[in-house]
Amino acid sequence: MFDIERWQEIFDTIRKNKLRTFLTGLSVASGIFILVILLGFGQGMQNGVAQEFEEDAITSINVWAGTTTKEHKGMNPGRRIQLRNENYELVNELFVDDIEYGSSRTYINGLSINYGKESLAYGLQGVSPEFQFIENAKISEGRFINEYDEVNVAKVAVIGNKIKTDVFNSLESPIGEYIKISGIPFKIIGVFSENEDREEERIYIPLNTSQKVFNEADRIGNISYTLPPADDFKTAVAEATEFKNKLRTHLQRVHTVAPEDTSAINVFSMMEAADRYFSLIDNIKLFFWFVGICTVIAGIVGVSNIMLIVVKERTREIGIRKAIGAKPWAIVGLILQESIFVTAISGFSGFIFSMGLLEIFGPYIEVDYIVNPSVNFNVALSTVILLIIAGTLAGFFPAWRAANIHTIKALKDE
Amino acid sequence: MIEIKNLHKSYKMGSNALHVLKGIDFSVKEGELVAIMGSSGSGKSTLLNILGMLDVADEGEYNLDGMPIKNLNETKAANYRNKFLGFIFQSFNLINYKTALENVALPLYYQGMNRKKRQEKALKYLEQVGLKEWSHHLPSELSGGQKQRVAIARAMVTEPKVLLADELTGALDSKTSYEVMDLIQQINDKGNTILVVTHENDIAHMCKRIVYLRDGVIVKDEKVKQVRAKEYVQ
Ligand SMILES: Nc1ncnc2c1ncn2[C@@H]1O[C@H](COP(=O)(O)OP(=O)(O)O)[C@@H](O)[C@H]1O
Ligand SMILES: [Mg+2]
């Protein structure tokens, strides 16, 4: 390996067989290149999906009511179910150990909202203080709704950052400004930002205020919870699913809904959805690995093939070398070392080139569901080293064959 | 220098065997220039290959410079070839992507000599065969005679005990053949032992002794008056 003379001999051979060397190298380099890029995009998809799920707290569970579809205990199908404060309060009591944060929500539609003369067309929702953590909203100015606002039926509003830029652009800050909802002035106390514009086009007011001021009484449109973080993803998914089922069963019983009637009480677990996405991504990544490994195997087979051809081409030369005193192991070494050298150099070039490409352009790639494709350096490096080892094995058999060709026969080879 | 006794060799061809050498007894002293004559297929190359340890006999003894040659494995044979023998072939057998100098230096690489020394020594031998100016040319840029000179320099560079030449003029025209034989004679004049396999009478008569081979046995072994190739050159 560290015999300088042999290296010189190998460099001579490579220098004088540039095309052959180049082609061998190309097949290895492109194999590695494709593998790394595929792995990069697998990771990019995972990043992209992970980002999608950052919109809301990943452990969030949402409940909303619909219409019954099945006859149950003498009740006709087609009955509209309405969630009420008492439902929310009972759930909180029953499942206190399971819940991290909770909030019920009212959707208030059809009211006029004005800022001065300007009419605002944004969604209006009544929410509790803990809703901030469920929605993963970041307060950029002022504060969110608090308990004091709830108790005092305060006429305060928290607006999304999009509304701030749309409407309050001329002001340094919208805090302290008043908007009129159905003619009633609400003071802006905070601005929140989210990852997506769509979720910033909302105005939040205290739940209690929404119910008392806008005649919602004790009706609520939606209940959201988050669960406390679990040790790992699997447990979290299991806990979320369990809670989801418990919650649905409870609400179905309270509202006299058939257990199999899923459209009357809807429960959505973000965790479950995430799990489904992530296992899809896992499968895609697995597939990418598969394709990548196949490419690499094709590369190795290519190297092995090229080495076989090389050995065949060089049969006479090998005969000559043996006739003038090359020992069999010197021949094996020569062929093998050349193949390792070419595999290593081209493997690493493919590696560096593809890693560089991902490193430079990866951060700019941001289409839906693909964000910052990147590859774990160690994984990629181990793959390259594995390829080199495989390439060595692939080169060994041709080399061994070459060394064992009968000298006289080799010399007669045309 | 070379001593062989009762040498037998046959090639297996499917179920039957072709008996090529049927008991050869023969010896060569140091400094001899011996031609092995015979028609095509008489076993000359087979004999030379056994002497050159490229092939092994089925039966018989072989001593090279007092050293018994037996139980050879590939590694040992390669070692002996490299140290004691020089080969010259009909088809030159130069490595086509190596220059004349690199070709001549190659046996020294397998002796473990360093590059600089190799090249110096190779150049010295190229000069002896009159091709110093051609040292950096590839075989494809050389004439047949020049190629064979390079091959002779390569065979000589390890200072072998015996030089083995198989139809070394077989691919050359007669003028070039005589030039090459002139070189062989000069090398022999310096005391080198040389065996030349040929089926050409004139080439055989440029040696000092002719061994006639027919049907795998030596039919005649005689000293001859050497014809100097120089007379035919120019
Ligand atoms: N490797 C081999 N396998 C089978 N037969 C062979 C082999 N080498 C030579 N022969 C046969 O042995 C005989 C002698 O061959 P060879 O020694 O090359 O003769 P020469 O060199 O005198 O022309 C020929 O008939 C040839 O066909
Ligand atoms: Mg022959």
XYZ file of C-alpha atoms and ligand atoms in Angstrom:
676
model
C 0.000 0.000 0.000
C 2.707 2.456 0.999
C 5.178 1.363 -1.622
C 6.066 4.555 -3.480
C 7.409 2.612 -6.433
C 4.101 0.883 -6.917
C 2.231 4.166 -6.675
C 4.452 5.567 -9.396
C 3.751 2.469 -11.447
C -0.003 2.994 -10.892
C 0.117 6.677 -11.737
C 2.005 5.815 -14.923
C -0.711 3.352 -15.842
C -3.487 5.808 -15.033
C -1.834 8.663 -16.878
C -1.515 6.523 -19.960
C -5.035 5.107 -19.783
C -6.930 8.292 -19.049
C -10.186 7.429 -20.787
C -10.510 4.025 -19.176
C -9.774 5.504 -15.755
C -12.189 8.349 -16.355
C -15.034 6.026 -17.298
C -14.451 3.802 -14.284
C -14.361 6.834 -12.057
C -17.447 8.353 -13.595
C -19.611 5.340 -12.854
C -18.557 5.369 -9.211
C -18.816 9.127 -8.809
C -22.268 9.289 -10.340
C -23.453 6.411 -8.145
C -22.385 8.262 -5.023
C -23.701 11.516 -6.398
C -27.165 10.096 -7.005
C -27.219 8.399 -3.613
C -26.276 11.558 -1.731
C -28.732 13.722 -3.665
C -31.539 11.229 -3.080
C -30.756 11.005 0.619
C -30.624 14.770 0.698
C -34.081 15.065 -0.795
C -35.411 12.408 1.567
C -34.203 14.567 4.427
C -35.567 17.644 2.673
C -39.018 16.070 2.542
C -38.824 15.204 6.190
C -37.812 18.773 6.990
C -40.627 20.073 4.841
C -43.267 17.948 6.532
C -41.857 18.741 9.950
C -42.215 22.414 9.105
C -45.818 21.942 8.027
C -46.545 20.499 11.444
C -44.872 23.356 13.254
C -47.925 25.499 12.414
C -49.697 24.228 15.493
C -48.454 22.478 18.585
C -47.752 18.973 17.398
C -49.620 17.342 20.299
C -52.772 19.365 19.644
C -56.179 17.697 19.538
C -59.179 19.439 18.035
C -62.831 18.660 18.655
C -65.815 19.979 16.727
C -69.390 18.851 16.403
C -71.412 17.947 13.347
C -74.668 16.217 12.531
C -75.596 12.688 13.550
C -75.868 10.138 10.779
C -77.148 7.170 12.761
C -80.242 6.489 14.775
C -79.361 6.012 18.459
C -81.516 5.437 21.581
C -84.633 6.598 19.823
C -83.039 9.728 18.400
C -83.342 10.311 14.681
C -80.307 10.833 12.476
C -79.708 14.343 11.115
C -79.654 15.934 14.546
C -77.188 18.822 14.931
C -74.880 18.470 17.917
C -73.848 21.636 19.737
C -70.798 21.816 22.019
C -71.320 23.917 25.126
C -69.225 25.321 27.963
C -70.349 22.524 30.277
C -68.916 19.937 27.883
C -65.557 21.667 27.946
C -65.579 22.041 31.715
C -66.486 18.409 32.315
C -63.779 17.171 30.006
C -61.281 19.349 31.833
C -62.333 17.836 35.112
C -62.383 14.228 33.926
C -59.160 14.270 31.984
C -57.179 16.760 34.003
C -54.162 14.448 34.147
C -53.983 14.019 30.387
C -54.194 17.640 29.373
C -51.421 20.195 29.060
C -53.322 23.198 27.682
C -56.956 23.596 26.744
C -59.169 26.196 25.168
C -62.615 26.320 23.707
C -63.254 28.573 20.784
C -66.129 30.475 19.242
C -66.279 31.417 15.593
C -68.104 34.693 15.157
C -69.245 35.330 11.643
C -71.231 38.012 9.862
C -70.278 40.939 12.064
C -68.899 44.168 10.673
C -65.404 45.037 11.833
C -64.087 48.544 11.275
C -60.977 50.546 11.933
C -61.956 54.132 11.540
C -63.572 54.218 8.127
C -61.855 51.085 6.924
C -63.799 47.847 6.933
C -61.837 44.758 7.902
C -62.614 41.330 6.467
C -60.861 39.010 8.859
C -61.923 36.003 10.880
C -63.069 36.710 14.416
C -62.629 34.091 17.118
C -63.171 33.977 20.842
C -60.430 32.042 22.627
C -59.005 31.397 26.108
C -55.540 32.485 27.286
C -54.014 29.028 26.797
C -54.999 29.073 23.143
C -51.749 30.854 22.371
C -49.777 27.716 23.209
C -52.121 25.436 21.324
C -51.896 27.492 18.163
C -48.150 28.058 18.577
C -48.698 31.773 18.039
C -45.737 33.987 18.821
C -46.509 37.321 20.393
C -44.529 39.957 18.541
C -46.001 42.973 20.291
C -48.015 43.560 23.438
C -49.589 40.490 25.027
C -52.121 37.727 24.482
C -55.548 37.476 26.150
C -55.262 36.663 29.882
C -57.499 35.421 32.721
C -58.230 38.967 33.802
C -59.707 39.735 30.354
C -61.892 36.630 30.616
C -63.206 37.391 34.062
C -63.870 41.036 33.272
C -65.398 40.422 29.836
C -62.770 42.837 28.575
C -63.268 44.309 25.114
C -59.760 43.655 23.918
C -58.404 42.098 20.714
C -55.199 40.439 19.585
C -54.528 40.709 15.866
C -52.337 38.768 13.460
C -49.216 40.303 12.046
C -50.704 40.245 8.543
C -53.496 42.536 9.726
C -50.923 44.845 11.241
C -49.098 45.234 7.943
C -52.347 45.431 5.950
C -54.179 47.941 8.075
C -51.877 49.602 10.576
C -48.947 50.121 8.292
C -48.858 53.857 8.824
C -48.628 53.469 12.587
C -45.574 52.569 14.523
C -47.643 50.090 16.517
C -51.317 49.111 16.465
C -51.275 48.563 20.248
C -53.760 50.840 21.941
C -55.761 51.448 18.768
C -59.458 50.645 18.758
C -61.369 48.583 16.236
C -65.141 48.478 16.199
C -66.879 45.113 16.124
C -70.548 45.552 15.403
C -70.016 49.095 16.534
C -68.485 48.087 19.876
C -64.926 49.373 20.359
C -62.258 46.769 21.137
C -58.770 47.829 22.192
C -55.867 46.132 20.450
C -53.559 44.691 23.106
C -51.252 42.458 21.107
C -49.943 41.251 17.764
C -49.096 37.624 17.059
C -47.192 36.036 14.245
C -47.420 32.578 12.729
C -45.518 30.689 10.043
C -48.318 31.075 7.564
C -50.061 34.274 6.477
C -53.414 32.517 6.466
C -53.257 32.018 10.219
C -52.274 35.631 10.776
C -55.507 36.897 9.262
C -57.350 36.440 12.511
C -58.596 38.588 15.325
C -58.785 36.928 18.736
C -61.011 38.259 21.517
C -61.628 36.698 24.964
C -63.961 33.705 24.786
C -66.125 35.000 27.571
C -66.486 38.365 25.853
C -67.439 36.697 22.587
C -70.172 34.697 24.260
C -71.593 37.488 26.405
C -71.324 40.409 23.995
C -72.282 38.646 20.778
C -75.095 36.460 22.072
C -73.272 33.172 21.734
C -74.504 32.226 25.228
C -72.707 28.996 26.260
C -72.227 27.696 22.733
C -68.735 26.857 21.571
C -67.569 25.963 18.085
C -64.479 24.017 18.845
C -62.371 22.668 21.689
C -58.609 22.317 21.410
C -56.107 20.652 23.684
C -52.479 19.923 23.765
C -51.047 16.953 25.587
C -47.902 17.122 27.696
C -44.743 16.133 25.764
C -43.907 12.426 25.806
C -40.481 10.803 25.918
C -40.529 9.822 22.285
C -42.587 10.152 19.180
C -44.142 6.694 19.381
C -45.421 7.155 22.933
C -46.719 10.585 22.013
C -48.668 9.143 19.089
C -50.062 6.352 21.263
C -51.066 8.770 24.016
C -52.668 11.153 21.538
C -54.672 8.360 19.947
C -55.783 7.056 23.300
C -56.852 10.510 24.464
C -58.629 11.151 21.192
C -60.693 7.974 21.565
C -61.440 8.614 25.239
C -62.572 12.130 24.441
C -64.802 11.066 21.586
C -66.428 8.268 23.570
C -67.117 10.669 26.407
C -68.634 13.354 24.193
C -70.653 10.795 22.239
C -72.158 9.537 25.484
C -72.914 13.034 26.760
C -74.638 13.929 23.492
C -76.353 10.551 23.020
C -74.522 9.725 19.817
C -73.945 6.210 18.503
C -70.339 5.097 19.142
C -69.833 4.306 15.454
C -71.218 7.689 14.344
C -67.970 9.514 13.638
C -69.363 12.592 11.933
C -71.339 13.873 14.934
C -68.299 14.318 17.162
C -65.110 14.972 15.222
C -61.765 14.626 16.918
C -58.575 15.348 15.039
C -55.205 14.456 16.470
C -52.321 16.332 14.877
C -50.030 13.648 16.224
C -51.825 10.902 14.351
C -51.728 12.888 11.152
C -48.067 13.653 11.712
C -47.425 9.996 12.355
C -49.058 9.101 9.093
C -46.984 11.705 7.257
C -43.781 10.716 8.933
C -44.273 7.058 8.193
C -44.967 8.031 4.610
C -41.760 10.037 4.626
C -39.967 7.106 6.228
C -41.176 4.921 3.402
C -40.094 7.449 0.820
C -36.716 7.714 2.492
C -36.478 3.944 2.529
C -37.299 3.927 -1.144
C -34.638 6.567 -1.793
C -32.142 4.477 0.100
C -33.151 1.502 -1.982
C -32.753 3.406 -5.242
C -29.507 4.927 -4.010
C -28.074 1.593 -2.931
C -29.081 0.081 -6.257
C -27.283 2.897 -8.014
C -24.224 2.289 -5.905
C -24.409 -1.444 -6.552
C -24.655 -0.672 -10.249
C -21.566 1.482 -9.743
C -19.726 -1.356 -8.037
C -20.766 -3.867 -10.652
C -19.588 -1.302 -13.183
C -16.211 -1.087 -11.496
C -15.978 -4.848 -11.322
C -16.906 -5.126 -14.981
C -14.497 -2.474 -16.053
C -11.787 -4.151 -14.005
C -12.582 -7.445 -15.745
C -12.287 -5.735 -19.102
C -9.125 -4.026 -17.953
C -7.684 -7.347 -16.906
C -8.678 -8.882 -20.224
C -7.180 -5.975 -22.114
C -4.045 -6.235 -20.081
C -3.694 -10.009 -20.188
C -0.676 -9.814 -22.451
C 0.855 -7.071 -20.358
C 0.333 -9.175 -17.261
C 2.018 -12.080 -19.051
C 4.960 -9.851 -19.896
C 5.218 -8.590 -16.335
C 5.152 -12.149 -15.026
C 7.746 -13.314 -17.549
C 10.162 -10.624 -16.410
C 9.662 -11.484 -12.776
C 6.448 -10.059 -11.331
C 5.187 -12.247 -8.517
C 1.453 -13.088 -8.490
C 0.821 -10.845 -5.503
C 2.545 -7.967 -7.232
C 0.018 -8.328 -10.062
C -2.936 -8.577 -7.662
C -1.617 -5.556 -5.799
C -1.130 -3.533 -8.952
C -4.617 -4.133 -10.334
C -6.333 -3.943 -6.965
C -4.554 -0.827 -5.824
C -5.392 0.896 -9.048
C -9.042 -0.032 -8.659
C -9.125 1.091 -5.021
C -7.408 4.313 -5.906
C -9.771 5.111 -8.755
C -12.832 4.096 -6.710
C -11.696 6.147 -3.739
C -10.842 9.275 -5.691
C -14.010 9.205 -7.759
C -16.135 8.146 -4.779
C -14.881 11.097 -2.791
C -15.270 13.468 -5.730
C -18.881 12.382 -6.121
C -19.273 12.778 -2.388
C -17.723 16.237 -2.201
C -19.516 17.442 -5.319
C -22.953 16.299 -4.179
C -22.438 17.447 -0.583
C -21.224 20.796 -1.861
C -24.251 21.124 -4.102
C -26.606 20.358 -1.220
C -24.658 22.626 1.094
C -24.740 25.567 -1.327
C -28.164 25.245 -2.919
C -29.994 23.219 -0.247
C -30.915 26.186 1.932
C -32.506 27.942 -1.066
C -34.778 25.058 -1.921
C -38.129 25.692 -0.303
C -41.017 24.281 -2.263
C -43.973 22.667 -0.546
C -42.926 19.698 1.539
C -39.239 20.019 0.644
C -37.132 22.221 2.868
C -33.349 22.423 3.019
C -32.364 19.038 1.601
C -29.251 17.951 3.446
C -27.391 14.799 4.306
C -25.902 13.606 7.518
C -22.185 13.902 6.854
C -21.303 10.695 8.690
C -23.954 8.660 6.927
C -22.769 9.841 3.533
C -19.133 9.324 4.432
C -19.725 5.790 5.703
C -21.564 5.028 2.487
C -18.596 6.212 0.444
C -16.211 4.135 2.530
C -18.504 1.147 2.172
C -18.505 1.660 -1.576
C -14.735 1.750 -1.624
C -14.584 -1.497 0.339
C -17.122 -3.041 -2.021
C -15.149 -1.696 -4.963
C -12.056 -3.329 -3.532
C -13.810 -6.669 -3.283
C -15.194 -6.175 -6.764
C -11.683 -5.477 -8.012
C -10.155 -8.408 -6.191
C -11.603 -11.188 -8.303
C -10.502 -9.792 -11.630
C -7.100 -9.085 -10.101
C -6.824 -12.580 -8.717
C -7.823 -14.017 -12.051
C -5.255 -11.864 -13.766
C -2.487 -13.028 -11.473
C -3.347 -16.641 -12.112
C -3.484 -16.596 -15.880
C -0.816 -18.909 -17.190
C 2.096 -16.775 -18.304
C 2.566 -18.495 -21.643
C -1.126 -18.293 -22.442
C -1.155 -14.655 -21.410
C 1.732 -13.926 -23.727
C -0.098 -15.546 -26.628
C -3.186 -13.418 -25.975
C -3.949 -10.997 -28.740
C 25.323 -23.466 -16.548
C 22.305 -25.453 -17.704
C 21.965 -29.181 -17.174
C 18.900 -31.189 -18.001
C 18.389 -34.907 -17.801
C 15.620 -37.052 -19.218
C 13.171 -34.221 -19.600
C 9.607 -35.194 -20.507
C 6.645 -33.024 -21.247
C 3.229 -33.804 -22.617
C 0.135 -31.721 -23.084
C -3.197 -33.164 -22.200
C -5.680 -32.708 -24.981
C -8.959 -33.956 -23.656
C -8.643 -37.711 -23.187
C -5.328 -38.202 -25.004
C -1.994 -36.620 -24.267
C 0.401 -35.065 -26.756
C 3.911 -36.143 -25.857
C 6.038 -33.188 -26.927
C 9.379 -33.737 -25.183
C 10.414 -37.369 -24.960
C 13.499 -37.448 -22.813
C 15.861 -34.581 -23.479
C 19.433 -34.728 -22.153
C 21.387 -31.610 -22.736
C 23.741 -29.187 -21.095
C 25.060 -25.717 -21.771
C 28.264 -24.265 -20.395
C 28.832 -20.703 -19.412
C 29.486 -18.393 -22.355
C 27.965 -20.662 -24.968
C 25.756 -19.423 -27.788
C 23.459 -22.327 -28.629
C 20.839 -22.551 -31.343
C 17.924 -24.941 -30.874
C 16.836 -25.898 -34.360
C 13.869 -27.835 -35.545
C 10.791 -27.602 -37.662
C 7.646 -25.984 -36.433
C 5.930 -28.037 -33.745
C 9.059 -29.981 -32.809
C 8.915 -28.745 -29.211
C 11.541 -26.001 -29.272
C 9.374 -23.418 -27.506
C 8.203 -25.989 -25.005
C 11.793 -26.751 -24.112
C 12.704 -23.108 -23.862
C 9.674 -22.360 -21.685
C 10.670 -25.103 -19.281
C 14.211 -23.763 -19.173
C 12.713 -20.348 -18.585
C 10.509 -21.651 -15.748
C 7.428 -20.452 -17.542
C 6.339 -24.067 -17.685
C 7.181 -27.201 -15.745
C 8.350 -30.565 -17.010
C 6.470 -33.742 -16.180
C 9.646 -35.653 -15.547
C 13.395 -35.108 -15.471
C 15.964 -32.943 -13.777
C 16.938 -29.382 -14.382
C 19.890 -27.600 -12.822
C 20.583 -23.941 -13.404
C 24.059 -22.822 -12.366
C 24.255 -25.805 -10.002
C 20.921 -25.050 -8.445
C 18.225 -27.714 -8.779
C 15.003 -26.278 -10.201
C 12.086 -28.203 -8.795
C 8.882 -27.768 -6.829
C 8.485 -24.317 -8.224
C 5.534 -22.258 -7.158
C 4.600 -19.129 -9.071
C 6.287 -16.800 -6.639
C 9.560 -18.719 -6.598
C 9.566 -19.077 -10.375
C 8.953 -15.348 -10.764
C 11.855 -14.666 -8.459
C 14.241 -16.949 -10.397
C 13.137 -15.566 -13.739
C 13.766 -12.083 -12.525
C 17.207 -12.845 -11.091
C 18.661 -15.426 -13.420
C 16.937 -15.279 -16.784
C 16.336 -12.847 -19.585
C 13.673 -13.432 -22.232
C 13.518 -12.289 -25.814
C 10.364 -13.111 -27.778
C 9.452 -13.230 -31.427
C 6.710 -10.655 -30.905
C 8.903 -8.395 -28.733
C 6.334 -8.271 -25.921
C 6.968 -4.685 -24.984
C 4.329 -2.874 -22.947
C 2.787 -0.532 -25.456
C 2.031 2.396 -23.180
C 5.503 2.485 -21.691
C 8.455 4.188 -23.319
C 11.523 2.234 -24.377
C 13.270 3.353 -21.215
C 10.366 2.346 -18.953
C 10.131 -1.024 -20.649
C 13.793 -1.696 -20.083
C 13.558 -0.506 -16.476
C 10.546 -2.667 -15.587
C 12.411 -5.867 -14.544
C 14.425 -3.728 -12.143
C 11.184 -2.502 -10.583
C 10.379 -6.093 -9.726
C 13.805 -6.363 -8.139
C 12.866 -3.520 -5.840
C 15.376 -1.059 -7.233
C 14.465 2.603 -6.840
C 13.262 4.651 -9.765
C 16.319 6.785 -10.282
C 18.742 3.856 -10.274
C 16.390 1.915 -12.535
C 16.340 4.618 -15.106
C 20.088 5.138 -15.026
C 20.733 1.466 -15.505
C 18.062 1.102 -18.180
C 19.546 4.013 -20.089
C 22.979 2.391 -19.933
C 21.585 -0.773 -21.521
C 19.620 1.154 -24.125
C 22.879 2.855 -25.043
C 24.524 -0.553 -25.447
C 21.893 -1.564 -28.001
C 22.301 1.806 -29.721
C 18.937 3.307 -28.793
C 19.858 5.972 -26.293
C 18.230 8.635 -28.461
C 15.028 6.616 -28.621
C 14.621 6.125 -24.896
C 11.503 8.267 -24.640
C 9.695 6.799 -27.606
C 6.799 4.409 -27.319
C 7.125 0.976 -28.958
C 4.650 2.066 -31.628
C 7.151 4.709 -32.745
C 9.943 2.166 -33.211
C 10.774 -0.154 -36.100
C 10.710 -3.925 -35.609
C 14.480 -4.080 -35.270
C 14.464 -1.282 -32.757
C 11.718 -2.975 -30.753
C 13.746 -6.169 -30.600
C 16.780 -4.194 -29.452
C 14.685 -2.687 -26.670
C 13.549 -6.195 -25.759
C 17.205 -7.343 -25.720
C 18.143 -4.416 -23.491
C 15.277 -5.341 -21.181
C 16.451 -8.961 -21.065
C 20.006 -7.832 -20.312
C 19.266 -5.169 -17.733
C 19.065 -7.590 -14.800
C 22.404 -9.129 -15.822
C 20.910 -12.619 -16.067
C 22.895 -15.844 -16.056
C 21.203 -17.012 -19.239
C 19.480 -15.223 -22.097
C 16.610 -17.162 -23.705
C 15.456 -16.069 -27.149
C 12.470 -17.645 -28.894
C 12.441 -16.946 -32.637
C 13.819 -13.516 -31.935
C 14.211 -12.798 -35.641
C 10.943 -14.408 -36.654
C 9.156 -11.119 -37.199
C 12.074 -9.302 -38.846
C 13.341 -9.068 -42.412
C 16.718 -10.669 -43.078
C 18.760 -7.458 -42.962
C 17.262 -6.519 -39.604
C 17.612 -10.104 -38.450
C 21.352 -9.977 -39.057
C 21.645 -6.677 -37.207
C 19.887 -8.203 -34.235
C 22.058 -11.337 -34.448
C 25.123 -9.100 -34.592
C 23.988 -7.611 -31.285
C 23.426 -11.090 -29.841
C 26.922 -12.108 -30.909
C 28.402 -9.017 -29.287
C 26.631 -9.798 -26.056
C 27.854 -13.383 -26.231
C 31.385 -12.149 -26.916
C 31.287 -10.498 -23.488
C 30.751 -13.920 -21.950
C 26.978 -14.147 -21.657
C 25.285 -17.518 -22.067
C 22.592 -17.401 -24.746
C 20.059 -19.921 -26.078
C 18.402 -19.111 -29.369
C 15.397 -21.039 -30.638
C 15.036 -20.810 -34.404
C 13.910 -22.731 -37.421
C 16.073 -20.672 -39.763
C 19.321 -22.222 -40.856
C 21.270 -19.000 -41.367
C 20.345 -17.716 -37.928
C 21.329 -21.050 -36.347
C 24.707 -20.876 -38.041
C 25.415 -17.547 -36.422
C 25.567 -19.450 -33.116
C 28.481 -21.560 -31.926
C 26.567 -24.776 -31.430
C 23.376 -26.183 -32.934
C 21.050 -28.629 -31.216
C 18.619 -30.310 -33.611
C 15.241 -31.271 -32.213
C 12.852 -33.589 -33.974
C 9.726 -35.245 -32.610
C 10.684 -34.406 -29.053
C 14.186 -35.796 -29.041
C 17.610 -34.348 -29.807
C 18.736 -35.867 -33.083
C 21.990 -33.981 -33.504
C 24.114 -31.742 -31.317
C 27.151 -30.161 -32.973
C 29.611 -27.330 -32.619
C 29.691 -25.134 -35.730
C 31.965 -22.480 -37.062
C 30.236 -19.254 -36.188
C 29.179 -17.044 -39.073
C 29.640 -13.459 -37.971
C 26.503 -11.482 -38.644
C 28.598 -8.344 -39.026
C 29.675 -9.538 -42.494
C 26.105 -9.283 -43.691
C 25.397 -5.925 -42.107
C 25.862 -2.688 -44.077
N -0.283 -25.250 -24.197
C -0.349 -26.213 -25.086
N -1.366 -27.098 -25.074
C -1.440 -28.109 -25.959
N -0.544 -28.308 -26.914
C 0.496 -27.475 -26.995
C 0.644 -26.379 -26.092
N 1.796 -25.709 -26.418
C 2.303 -26.362 -27.469
N 1.551 -27.407 -27.817
C 1.814 -28.358 -28.888
O 3.067 -28.927 -28.628
C 3.795 -29.054 -29.803
C 5.134 -28.347 -29.679
O 4.897 -26.961 -29.628
P 6.090 -25.906 -29.552
O 6.967 -26.276 -28.452
O 5.467 -24.568 -29.541
O 6.817 -26.140 -30.935
P 7.812 -25.187 -31.722
O 8.152 -24.048 -30.860
O 8.965 -26.066 -31.998
O 7.111 -24.779 -32.968
C 2.932 -28.528 -30.945
O 2.292 -29.603 -31.573
C 1.936 -27.703 -30.239
O 0.697 -27.712 -30.925
Mg 7.875 -22.007 -31.164
